[in-house]
Amino acid sequence: MPRLVVFRGDAIESEVRLTDDPVRIGRHAGNDVVLDDSLNGVSRSHAEIRRESGSYVIVDLKSRNGIWINSKRVKEKARLALGVPVNIGAFELVLEDDASATFESLVAGPQTVASAATTGGSVAVTRSTGSGQPPPLPVGPEQASLPRTSRTRQILLWSGAVVLVYAVTYTVVRNRSRPPIEAVAVEPVPAPAPAPTSTAPVEAPVPPAVSNKALNEQDLTAAREQMAAKNYAAALSEHLQPLLERDPENVEGRDLKRQADEAIAALEAAARGLKKTKDQQSAEVETTGIPRKPGEAYTDYTARVRQIQSALAEGKSALEKQEYVTALARLRAVERDAPKYQAADALAAEATAKQKNAVDLAIDNGQQNEQQSKLLEARRWYEIALKHDPASLLAREKRAAIITLMNDAAEKLYAQATAAVKMGATAQAKRLFQQVYDTTMPGDEYREKAAKQLELMSR
């Protein structure tokens, strides 16, 4: 019967013998295998091992960080192979063949003993019962019997050989099956294209890859809104804890979590009827530039000060990273509550000017690519312009126009590929479908159609 061995680093955490019943895996205590490591990406109900068609498969239960085998993420489910590690967060799960049955058969299995009977000169052969104990040997002067010390030495010799072979095989398979660590190359953002100095055509700049931090930003924004409404528990459980599970080193998330914890502790202290002493009340001071509102409790005031300071720090950081939408949102929030606090209004004006320049540059680069019939690159530049300013009307119009041109071109190529399929020109059809796929972007109608056709033709 195979077993599942759970490793963390080089240490064995636990072992589970697999049967026909499913085995649920996750960090929640109700799972069959509990991987208590939420900060390294283990979900509450992460995966399940099932027996299908004579083998075992591991199924992803829509976990946040997925299941990895040989540095590749499992889409839905994958078959488990002996000795091949399955990575879930900081854990490795290895399917191994349980050698205990073989060992027991050598040590305590049925033994066959031959004895010579005196009647008729025939040989009688007897087999021990399943209890593992040999039958008593008959007594007689002409009988040959195996000494008990010799039989014990044979048992110990075979047992040691089996354990040695199993240990060597396990070590070799485990060392060879560790997935290699792949280096990730970071593509630098290209500098703006220089102005042309001659009449020769200038190569249009290539747009940089747009980083996607929408999920973290969405959780941070929602957490701030709930904390502003004094719903600290919901901010922790629904947004900050999932964010820190994905990104444990997120500075803004850790700071907001600390603020929420302090606010919850203050509310609990107030509910128990704890009051500040006169010495504590005399130590209450206001932060310069952030006046205290009439009737505002000091705990509420200090929480509001921390929020303003955090928003200002986030706005400055986003402005340095050219994330103008985030920078303006944070700086304007500070400007509304404390406009003169550390020149928040001047910083907001600076962010607005830089945002406009970035949008104009992206639109100019898109037009250069469009003039050279590089529709895909032009569309990416217009997308960058909208990333800098989602409200830019010109960027929206440019992107809509380029999408129309790309769809018209893709529709013609797709029609040619379909005609080639009907005429039996498989190679030409495959080339045309691939061209449709390469000249469109994810989410485009004809890109999805071409992908399905390519998948059908590759079978």
Short mmCIF file of C-alpha atoms in Angstrom, two decimals:
data_model
loop_
_atom_site.label_atom_id
_atom_site.label_comp_id
_atom_site.label_asym_id
_atom_site.label_seq_id
_atom_site.Cartn_x
_atom_site.Cartn_y
_atom_site.Cartn_z
CA MET A 1 0.00 0.00 0.00
CA PRO A 2 1.61 3.35 -0.99
CA ARG A 3 2.06 6.15 1.49
CA LEU A 4 2.34 9.94 1.31
CA VAL A 5 5.39 11.47 3.05
CA VAL A 6 5.25 15.21 3.90
CA PHE A 7 8.61 17.02 4.01
CA ARG A 8 9.48 20.53 5.16
CA GLY A 9 13.02 21.17 4.03
CA ASP A 10 14.90 17.95 4.78
CA ALA A 11 12.73 17.02 7.77
CA ILE A 12 9.78 14.62 7.60
CA GLU A 13 6.63 16.31 8.97
CA SER A 14 4.22 13.38 8.71
CA GLU A 15 3.32 10.18 6.82
CA VAL A 16 -0.11 9.01 5.62
CA ARG A 17 -0.99 5.59 4.21
CA LEU A 18 -3.21 5.97 1.14
CA THR A 19 -6.33 3.90 0.59
CA ASP A 20 -9.32 4.21 -1.75
CA ASP A 21 -10.69 7.07 0.38
CA PRO A 22 -9.84 10.66 -0.62
CA VAL A 23 -7.31 12.58 1.50
CA ARG A 24 -8.00 16.30 2.04
CA ILE A 25 -4.95 18.64 2.42
CA GLY A 26 -4.84 22.23 3.72
CA ARG A 27 -4.02 24.43 6.69
CA HIS A 28 -7.45 24.06 8.36
CA ALA A 29 -7.50 21.64 11.29
CA GLY A 30 -10.39 19.68 9.74
CA ASN A 31 -8.20 18.36 6.87
CA ASP A 32 -6.73 14.86 6.80
CA VAL A 33 -3.25 16.33 6.26
CA VAL A 34 -2.76 19.70 8.01
CA LEU A 35 -0.05 22.00 6.55
CA ASP A 36 0.01 24.79 9.13
CA ASP A 37 1.85 27.47 7.14
CA SER A 38 -0.49 30.26 5.97
CA LEU A 39 2.32 32.78 5.35
CA ASN A 40 3.90 30.54 2.68
CA GLY A 41 0.74 30.17 0.62
CA VAL A 42 -1.18 27.14 1.98
CA SER A 43 -4.94 27.64 1.66
CA ARG A 44 -7.54 26.43 4.18
CA SER A 45 -8.66 23.66 1.79
CA HIS A 46 -5.79 23.45 -0.68
CA ALA A 47 -5.86 20.05 -2.42
CA GLU A 48 -7.23 16.52 -2.33
CA ILE A 49 -5.67 13.15 -3.25
CA ARG A 50 -8.01 10.68 -4.94
CA ARG A 51 -7.68 7.19 -6.38
CA GLU A 52 -8.65 7.07 -10.06
CA SER A 53 -8.17 4.19 -12.54
CA GLY A 54 -5.73 2.32 -10.34
CA SER A 55 -3.47 5.30 -9.54
CA TYR A 56 -3.53 8.35 -7.30
CA VAL A 57 -4.12 11.91 -8.52
CA ILE A 58 -3.85 15.25 -6.69
CA VAL A 59 -6.66 17.78 -7.34
CA ASP A 60 -6.33 21.56 -6.83
CA LEU A 61 -9.32 22.81 -4.76
CA LYS A 62 -9.11 26.33 -6.26
CA SER A 63 -6.22 27.26 -3.95
CA ARG A 64 -4.73 30.74 -4.05
CA ASN A 65 -1.10 29.75 -4.75
CA GLY A 66 -1.64 26.41 -6.49
CA ILE A 67 0.15 23.06 -6.69
CA TRP A 68 3.58 22.73 -8.36
CA ILE A 69 5.23 19.65 -9.89
CA ASN A 70 8.65 19.97 -11.53
CA SER A 71 8.40 23.81 -11.40
CA LYS A 72 5.09 23.74 -13.32
CA ARG A 73 1.74 24.70 -11.84
CA VAL A 74 -0.97 22.03 -11.95
CA LYS A 75 -4.05 23.37 -13.76
CA GLU A 76 -6.74 21.13 -12.24
CA LYS A 77 -5.29 17.76 -11.32
CA ALA A 78 -2.21 15.63 -11.98
CA ARG A 79 -1.25 11.99 -11.53
CA LEU A 80 1.15 11.26 -8.66
CA ALA A 81 4.33 9.38 -9.57
CA LEU A 82 6.54 7.54 -7.09
CA GLY A 83 9.37 9.73 -5.82
CA VAL A 84 8.33 12.91 -7.68
CA PRO A 85 7.85 15.80 -5.20
CA VAL A 86 4.66 17.86 -5.18
CA ASN A 87 5.22 21.40 -3.85
CA ILE A 88 2.52 23.13 -1.74
CA GLY A 89 3.89 26.29 -0.19
CA ALA A 90 7.00 25.39 1.82
CA PHE A 91 6.06 21.68 1.90
CA GLU A 92 6.99 18.76 -0.37
CA LEU A 93 4.63 15.79 -0.70
CA VAL A 94 6.22 12.58 -2.04
CA LEU A 95 4.38 9.36 -2.97
CA GLU A 96 6.42 6.36 -1.87
CA ASP A 97 5.94 2.63 -2.10
CA ASP A 98 5.49 1.16 1.40
CA ALA A 99 8.05 -1.62 1.77
CA SER A 100 6.74 -2.84 5.15
CA ALA A 101 4.84 -5.78 3.58
CA THR A 102 8.00 -7.10 1.86
CA PHE A 103 9.98 -6.74 5.06
CA GLU A 104 7.38 -8.64 7.11
CA SER A 105 7.24 -11.46 4.55
CA LEU A 106 10.98 -11.97 4.91
CA VAL A 107 11.04 -11.82 8.70
CA ALA A 108 7.75 -13.40 9.76
CA GLY A 109 6.31 -15.04 6.60
CA PRO A 110 5.44 -18.71 6.19
CA GLN A 111 8.51 -20.91 6.24
CA THR A 112 8.91 -24.32 4.56
CA VAL A 113 10.79 -27.07 6.49
CA ALA A 114 11.60 -30.55 4.98
CA SER A 115 11.73 -33.59 7.33
CA ALA A 116 12.40 -37.30 6.58
CA ALA A 117 9.81 -39.77 8.03
CA THR A 118 10.79 -43.31 9.08
CA THR A 119 7.70 -44.95 7.59
CA GLY A 120 8.21 -46.11 4.04
CA GLY A 121 11.30 -43.93 3.48
CA SER A 122 9.16 -41.11 1.99
CA VAL A 123 9.72 -37.40 2.54
CA ALA A 124 6.95 -35.30 4.14
CA VAL A 125 6.90 -31.51 3.69
CA THR A 126 5.06 -29.33 6.21
CA ARG A 127 4.33 -25.46 6.09
CA SER A 128 3.90 -23.30 9.12
CA THR A 129 0.71 -21.43 9.82
CA GLY A 130 0.20 -17.71 9.17
CA SER A 131 1.27 -16.91 12.73
CA GLY A 132 4.92 -16.74 11.63
CA GLN A 133 6.10 -19.51 14.03
CA PRO A 134 7.58 -22.73 12.54
CA PRO A 135 5.97 -26.07 13.56
CA PRO A 136 7.77 -28.26 16.10
CA LEU A 137 10.35 -30.50 14.47
CA PRO A 138 9.78 -34.29 14.89
CA VAL A 139 12.20 -36.15 17.13
CA GLY A 140 14.15 -39.12 15.76
CA PRO A 141 17.68 -40.36 15.27
CA GLU A 142 17.50 -40.24 11.44
CA GLN A 143 15.91 -36.77 11.10
CA ALA A 144 17.80 -33.73 9.75
CA SER A 145 16.78 -30.38 11.25
CA LEU A 146 17.91 -26.77 10.64
CA PRO A 147 19.49 -25.30 13.81
CA ARG A 148 17.54 -22.34 15.23
CA THR A 149 20.66 -20.11 15.40
CA SER A 150 21.34 -20.55 11.67
CA ARG A 151 17.72 -19.68 10.77
CA THR A 152 17.92 -16.51 12.94
CA ARG A 153 21.10 -15.36 11.20
CA GLN A 154 19.48 -15.80 7.77
CA ILE A 155 16.45 -13.75 8.82
CA LEU A 156 18.62 -10.89 10.14
CA LEU A 157 20.82 -10.97 7.00
CA TRP A 158 17.85 -10.67 4.60
CA SER A 159 16.21 -7.98 6.76
CA GLY A 160 19.35 -5.82 6.76
CA ALA A 161 19.75 -6.22 2.98
CA VAL A 162 16.16 -5.07 2.32
CA VAL A 163 16.51 -1.99 4.58
CA LEU A 164 19.85 -1.02 2.93
CA VAL A 165 18.45 -1.31 -0.63
CA TYR A 166 15.36 0.73 0.32
CA ALA A 167 17.45 3.52 1.94
CA VAL A 168 19.82 3.81 -1.07
CA THR A 169 16.93 3.84 -3.58
CA TYR A 170 15.01 6.48 -1.59
CA THR A 171 18.07 8.77 -1.33
CA VAL A 172 18.85 8.56 -5.08
CA VAL A 173 15.23 9.15 -6.18
CA ARG A 174 14.72 12.08 -3.77
CA ASN A 175 17.95 13.87 -4.79
CA ARG A 176 17.25 13.45 -8.53
CA SER A 177 13.61 14.48 -8.36
CA ARG A 178 14.05 17.86 -6.69
CA PRO A 179 12.80 20.55 -9.11
CA PRO A 180 15.52 22.96 -10.27
CA ILE A 181 15.33 26.60 -9.26
CA GLU A 182 14.73 28.70 -12.32
CA ALA A 183 16.18 32.19 -12.52
CA VAL A 184 13.70 34.92 -13.39
CA ALA A 185 14.93 37.67 -15.65
CA VAL A 186 13.56 41.17 -15.12
CA GLU A 187 12.98 43.08 -18.32
CA PRO A 188 14.03 46.76 -17.98
CA VAL A 189 11.67 49.54 -18.98
CA PRO A 190 12.95 51.17 -22.18
CA ALA A 191 13.77 54.88 -22.19
CA PRO A 192 11.63 57.26 -24.32
CA ALA A 193 12.59 57.26 -27.99
CA PRO A 194 14.93 60.13 -29.01
CA ALA A 195 13.80 62.71 -31.53
CA PRO A 196 14.72 61.80 -35.14
CA THR A 197 17.80 63.62 -36.50
CA SER A 198 17.53 62.57 -40.15
CA THR A 199 14.96 61.80 -42.81
CA ALA A 200 15.46 58.02 -42.37
CA PRO A 201 12.53 56.24 -40.61
CA VAL A 202 12.97 55.92 -36.85
CA GLU A 203 12.23 52.58 -35.21
CA ALA A 204 9.26 52.96 -32.85
CA PRO A 205 9.91 52.23 -29.16
CA VAL A 206 8.80 48.92 -27.67
CA PRO A 207 6.32 49.27 -24.76
CA PRO A 208 7.40 47.91 -21.37
CA ALA A 209 5.56 45.12 -19.62
CA VAL A 210 2.79 46.43 -17.41
CA SER A 211 3.02 45.02 -13.87
CA ASN A 212 -0.23 43.88 -12.34
CA LYS A 213 -0.62 44.90 -8.69
CA ALA A 214 -4.37 45.32 -8.88
CA LEU A 215 -5.20 42.58 -6.38
CA ASN A 216 -2.93 43.96 -3.63
CA GLU A 217 -4.08 47.51 -4.33
CA GLN A 218 -7.72 46.44 -4.20
CA ASP A 219 -7.25 44.79 -0.79
CA LEU A 220 -5.35 47.80 0.57
CA THR A 221 -8.02 50.23 -0.62
CA ALA A 222 -10.87 48.14 0.80
CA ALA A 223 -9.03 47.72 4.13
CA ARG A 224 -8.53 51.48 4.46
CA GLU A 225 -12.21 52.12 3.76
CA GLN A 226 -13.31 49.60 6.39
CA MET A 227 -10.83 50.98 8.92
CA ALA A 228 -12.12 54.49 8.24
CA ALA A 229 -15.57 53.11 9.08
CA LYS A 230 -14.04 51.57 12.27
CA ASN A 231 -14.74 48.05 11.00
CA TYR A 232 -11.28 46.83 11.99
CA ALA A 233 -12.11 43.12 12.36
CA ALA A 234 -13.50 42.91 8.81
CA ALA A 235 -10.49 44.79 7.44
CA LEU A 236 -8.21 42.19 9.05
CA SER A 237 -10.05 39.00 8.11
CA GLU A 238 -11.32 39.92 4.64
CA HIS A 239 -8.42 41.92 3.20
CA LEU A 240 -5.23 42.29 5.25
CA GLN A 241 -4.74 38.63 6.18
CA PRO A 242 -5.26 37.36 2.56
CA LEU A 243 -2.94 40.12 1.31
CA LEU A 244 -0.17 39.17 3.74
CA GLU A 245 -0.59 35.49 2.84
CA ARG A 246 0.14 36.41 -0.78
CA ASP A 247 2.86 38.96 0.01
CA PRO A 248 4.22 38.64 3.59
CA GLU A 249 6.71 41.50 3.05
CA ASN A 250 4.11 44.07 1.91
CA VAL A 251 5.01 47.16 3.98
CA GLU A 252 1.63 48.93 3.62
CA GLY A 253 -0.29 45.77 4.52
CA ARG A 254 1.82 45.12 7.62
CA ASP A 255 1.43 48.73 8.76
CA LEU A 256 -2.36 48.64 8.31
CA LYS A 257 -2.52 45.32 10.18
CA ARG A 258 -0.61 46.88 13.07
CA GLN A 259 -2.99 49.85 13.09
CA ALA A 260 -6.04 47.56 13.04
CA ASP A 261 -4.64 45.45 15.89
CA GLU A 262 -4.01 48.56 17.97
CA ALA A 263 -7.49 49.93 17.24
CA ILE A 264 -9.13 46.61 18.19
CA ALA A 265 -7.11 46.52 21.42
CA ALA A 266 -8.21 50.08 22.22
CA LEU A 267 -11.88 49.24 21.59
CA GLU A 268 -11.64 46.16 23.80
CA ALA A 269 -10.07 48.25 26.55
CA ALA A 270 -12.88 50.79 26.27
CA ALA A 271 -15.49 48.01 26.42
CA ARG A 272 -13.99 46.73 29.67
CA GLY A 273 -14.37 50.18 31.16
CA LEU A 274 -10.67 51.04 31.28
CA LYS A 275 -9.96 54.76 31.49
CA LYS A 276 -6.83 56.74 31.12
CA THR A 277 -5.18 58.31 34.14
CA LYS A 278 -4.62 62.03 34.44
CA ASP A 279 -0.94 61.60 33.67
CA GLN A 280 -1.81 59.83 30.41
CA GLN A 281 -4.32 62.52 29.49
CA SER A 282 -1.74 65.25 30.11
CA ALA A 283 0.64 63.43 27.74
CA GLU A 284 -1.83 63.68 24.82
CA VAL A 285 -0.20 65.87 22.18
CA GLU A 286 -1.31 66.87 18.69
CA THR A 287 0.71 66.35 15.51
CA THR A 288 1.72 69.56 13.74
CA GLY A 289 -0.43 70.17 10.68
CA ILE A 290 -3.17 67.72 11.76
CA PRO A 291 -5.52 69.47 14.19
CA ARG A 292 -7.69 67.48 16.55
CA LYS A 293 -11.42 67.71 15.85
CA PRO A 294 -13.80 68.94 18.57
CA GLY A 295 -14.95 66.08 20.78
CA GLU A 296 -12.62 63.57 19.05
CA ALA A 297 -11.29 60.88 21.38
CA TYR A 298 -7.53 60.72 21.58
CA THR A 299 -7.44 57.11 20.36
CA ASP A 300 -9.50 58.12 17.30
CA TYR A 301 -7.25 61.11 16.73
CA THR A 302 -4.04 59.08 16.87
CA ALA A 303 -5.57 56.48 14.54
CA ARG A 304 -6.50 59.24 12.08
CA VAL A 305 -2.97 60.69 12.29
CA ARG A 306 -1.46 57.29 11.47
CA GLN A 307 -3.79 56.92 8.50
CA ILE A 308 -2.81 60.35 7.15
CA GLN A 309 0.88 59.63 7.63
CA SER A 310 0.54 56.23 5.98
CA ALA A 311 -1.37 57.70 3.03
CA LEU A 312 1.27 60.40 2.57
CA ALA A 313 4.10 57.83 2.60
CA GLU A 314 2.24 55.65 0.09
CA GLY A 315 1.60 58.64 -2.16
CA LYS A 316 5.27 59.62 -2.20
CA SER A 317 6.34 56.03 -2.90
CA ALA A 318 3.82 55.64 -5.75
CA LEU A 319 4.94 58.95 -7.26
CA GLU A 320 8.55 57.74 -7.33
CA LYS A 321 7.40 54.52 -9.07
CA GLN A 322 5.39 56.54 -11.64
CA GLU A 323 2.16 54.97 -10.39
CA TYR A 324 0.26 58.22 -10.78
CA VAL A 325 -3.28 56.95 -10.12
CA THR A 326 -2.29 55.54 -6.73
CA ALA A 327 -0.14 58.56 -5.90
CA LEU A 328 -2.94 61.05 -6.62
CA ALA A 329 -5.50 59.01 -4.68
CA ARG A 330 -3.30 58.97 -1.55
CA LEU A 331 -2.13 62.60 -1.79
CA ARG A 332 -5.63 63.94 -2.40
CA ALA A 333 -6.90 61.99 0.61
CA VAL A 334 -4.26 63.72 2.75
CA GLU A 335 -5.07 67.05 1.11
CA ARG A 336 -8.75 66.72 2.05
CA ASP A 337 -8.04 66.01 5.73
CA ALA A 338 -4.84 68.00 6.30
CA PRO A 339 -4.00 70.11 3.20
CA LYS A 340 -0.90 71.75 4.68
CA TYR A 341 0.55 68.66 6.34
CA GLN A 342 4.07 68.30 4.89
CA ALA A 343 3.04 70.20 1.70
CA ALA A 344 0.55 67.54 0.59
CA ASP A 345 -1.17 70.00 -1.78
CA ALA A 346 2.12 70.77 -3.58
CA LEU A 347 2.86 67.06 -3.97
CA ALA A 348 -0.59 66.47 -5.46
CA ALA A 349 0.02 69.24 -8.02
CA GLU A 350 3.40 67.72 -8.92
CA ALA A 351 1.83 64.27 -9.39
CA THR A 352 -0.85 65.74 -11.69
CA ALA A 353 1.77 67.37 -13.93
CA LYS A 354 3.88 64.22 -14.15
CA GLN A 355 0.79 62.14 -14.94
CA LYS A 356 -0.07 64.39 -17.90
CA ASN A 357 3.48 64.18 -19.30
CA ALA A 358 3.50 60.37 -19.02
CA VAL A 359 0.14 60.08 -20.82
CA ASP A 360 1.26 62.39 -23.64
CA LEU A 361 4.49 60.43 -24.12
CA ALA A 362 2.68 57.06 -24.27
CA ILE A 363 0.18 58.37 -26.85
CA ASP A 364 3.01 59.78 -29.02
CA ASN A 365 4.82 56.43 -28.94
CA GLY A 366 1.60 54.64 -29.85
CA GLN A 367 1.06 56.91 -32.85
CA GLN A 368 4.62 56.24 -34.07
CA ASN A 369 4.02 52.48 -33.95
CA GLU A 370 0.64 52.89 -35.64
CA GLN A 371 2.23 54.84 -38.52
CA GLN A 372 4.67 51.95 -39.03
CA SER A 373 1.73 49.45 -39.07
CA LYS A 374 2.83 47.96 -35.74
CA LEU A 375 -0.70 47.72 -34.43
CA LEU A 376 0.00 45.44 -31.48
CA GLU A 377 2.79 47.69 -30.11
CA ALA A 378 0.65 50.79 -30.67
CA ARG A 379 -2.20 49.25 -28.73
CA ARG A 380 0.13 48.43 -25.82
CA TRP A 381 1.29 52.05 -25.65
CA TYR A 382 -2.33 53.25 -25.56
CA GLU A 383 -2.95 50.75 -22.73
CA ILE A 384 0.00 52.28 -20.84
CA ALA A 385 -1.48 55.76 -21.34
CA LEU A 386 -4.76 54.55 -19.82
CA LYS A 387 -2.84 52.95 -16.94
CA HIS A 388 -1.34 56.35 -16.13
CA ASP A 389 -4.73 58.09 -16.47
CA PRO A 390 -7.86 55.93 -16.89
CA ALA A 391 -9.89 59.10 -17.50
CA SER A 392 -7.87 60.18 -20.59
CA LEU A 393 -10.41 60.59 -23.41
CA LEU A 394 -7.76 60.71 -26.16
CA ALA A 395 -6.14 57.48 -24.98
CA ARG A 396 -9.54 55.75 -24.94
CA GLU A 397 -10.31 56.89 -28.50
CA LYS A 398 -6.89 55.77 -29.77
CA ARG A 399 -7.22 52.36 -28.16
CA ALA A 400 -10.76 51.84 -29.52
CA ALA A 401 -9.63 52.74 -33.05
CA ILE A 402 -6.63 50.41 -32.97
CA ILE A 403 -8.76 47.55 -31.62
CA THR A 404 -11.13 47.97 -34.57
CA LEU A 405 -8.21 47.80 -37.03
CA MET A 406 -6.75 44.72 -35.31
CA ASN A 407 -10.11 42.92 -35.29
CA ASP A 408 -10.66 43.64 -39.01
CA ALA A 409 -7.22 42.25 -39.88
CA ALA A 410 -7.73 39.21 -37.63
CA GLU A 411 -11.15 38.53 -39.18
CA LYS A 412 -9.65 38.43 -42.69
CA LEU A 413 -6.82 36.13 -41.66
CA TYR A 414 -9.24 33.84 -39.82
CA ALA A 415 -11.45 33.60 -42.93
CA GLN A 416 -8.43 32.67 -45.07
CA ALA A 417 -7.39 30.02 -42.53
CA THR A 418 -10.92 28.54 -42.48
CA ALA A 419 -10.94 28.35 -46.29
CA ALA A 420 -7.55 26.59 -46.24
CA VAL A 421 -8.96 24.00 -43.82
CA LYS A 422 -11.86 23.27 -46.18
CA MET A 423 -9.42 22.82 -49.11
CA GLY A 424 -7.28 20.43 -47.06
CA ALA A 425 -4.28 22.79 -46.91
CA THR A 426 -3.53 21.98 -43.28
CA ALA A 427 -0.07 23.55 -43.12
CA GLN A 428 -1.27 26.84 -44.59
CA ALA A 429 -4.31 26.91 -42.31
CA LYS A 430 -2.16 26.30 -39.24
CA ARG A 431 0.19 29.11 -40.24
CA LEU A 432 -2.71 31.55 -40.72
CA PHE A 433 -4.35 30.61 -37.40
CA GLN A 434 -0.99 31.15 -35.67
CA GLN A 435 -0.70 34.57 -37.33
CA VAL A 436 -4.15 35.51 -35.99
CA TYR A 437 -3.08 34.43 -32.49
CA ASP A 438 0.22 36.36 -32.62
CA THR A 439 -1.33 39.64 -33.84
CA THR A 440 -4.07 39.88 -31.22
CA MET A 441 -4.13 40.29 -27.43
CA PRO A 442 -5.61 38.12 -24.65
CA GLY A 443 -9.36 38.55 -24.49
CA ASP A 444 -9.77 39.36 -28.21
CA GLU A 445 -12.48 37.35 -29.96
CA TYR A 446 -10.38 36.04 -32.85
CA ARG A 447 -7.43 35.20 -30.61
CA GLU A 448 -9.63 32.77 -28.66
CA LYS A 449 -11.04 31.28 -31.88
CA ALA A 450 -7.58 30.79 -33.38
CA ALA A 451 -6.32 29.18 -30.18
CA LYS A 452 -9.14 26.61 -30.28
CA GLN A 453 -8.42 25.79 -33.93
CA LEU A 454 -4.70 25.36 -33.25
CA GLU A 455 -5.48 23.05 -30.35
CA LEU A 456 -7.77 20.93 -32.53
CA MET A 457 -5.17 20.69 -35.32
CA SER A 458 -2.40 19.67 -32.94
CA ARG A 459 -4.29 16.57 -31.75
#
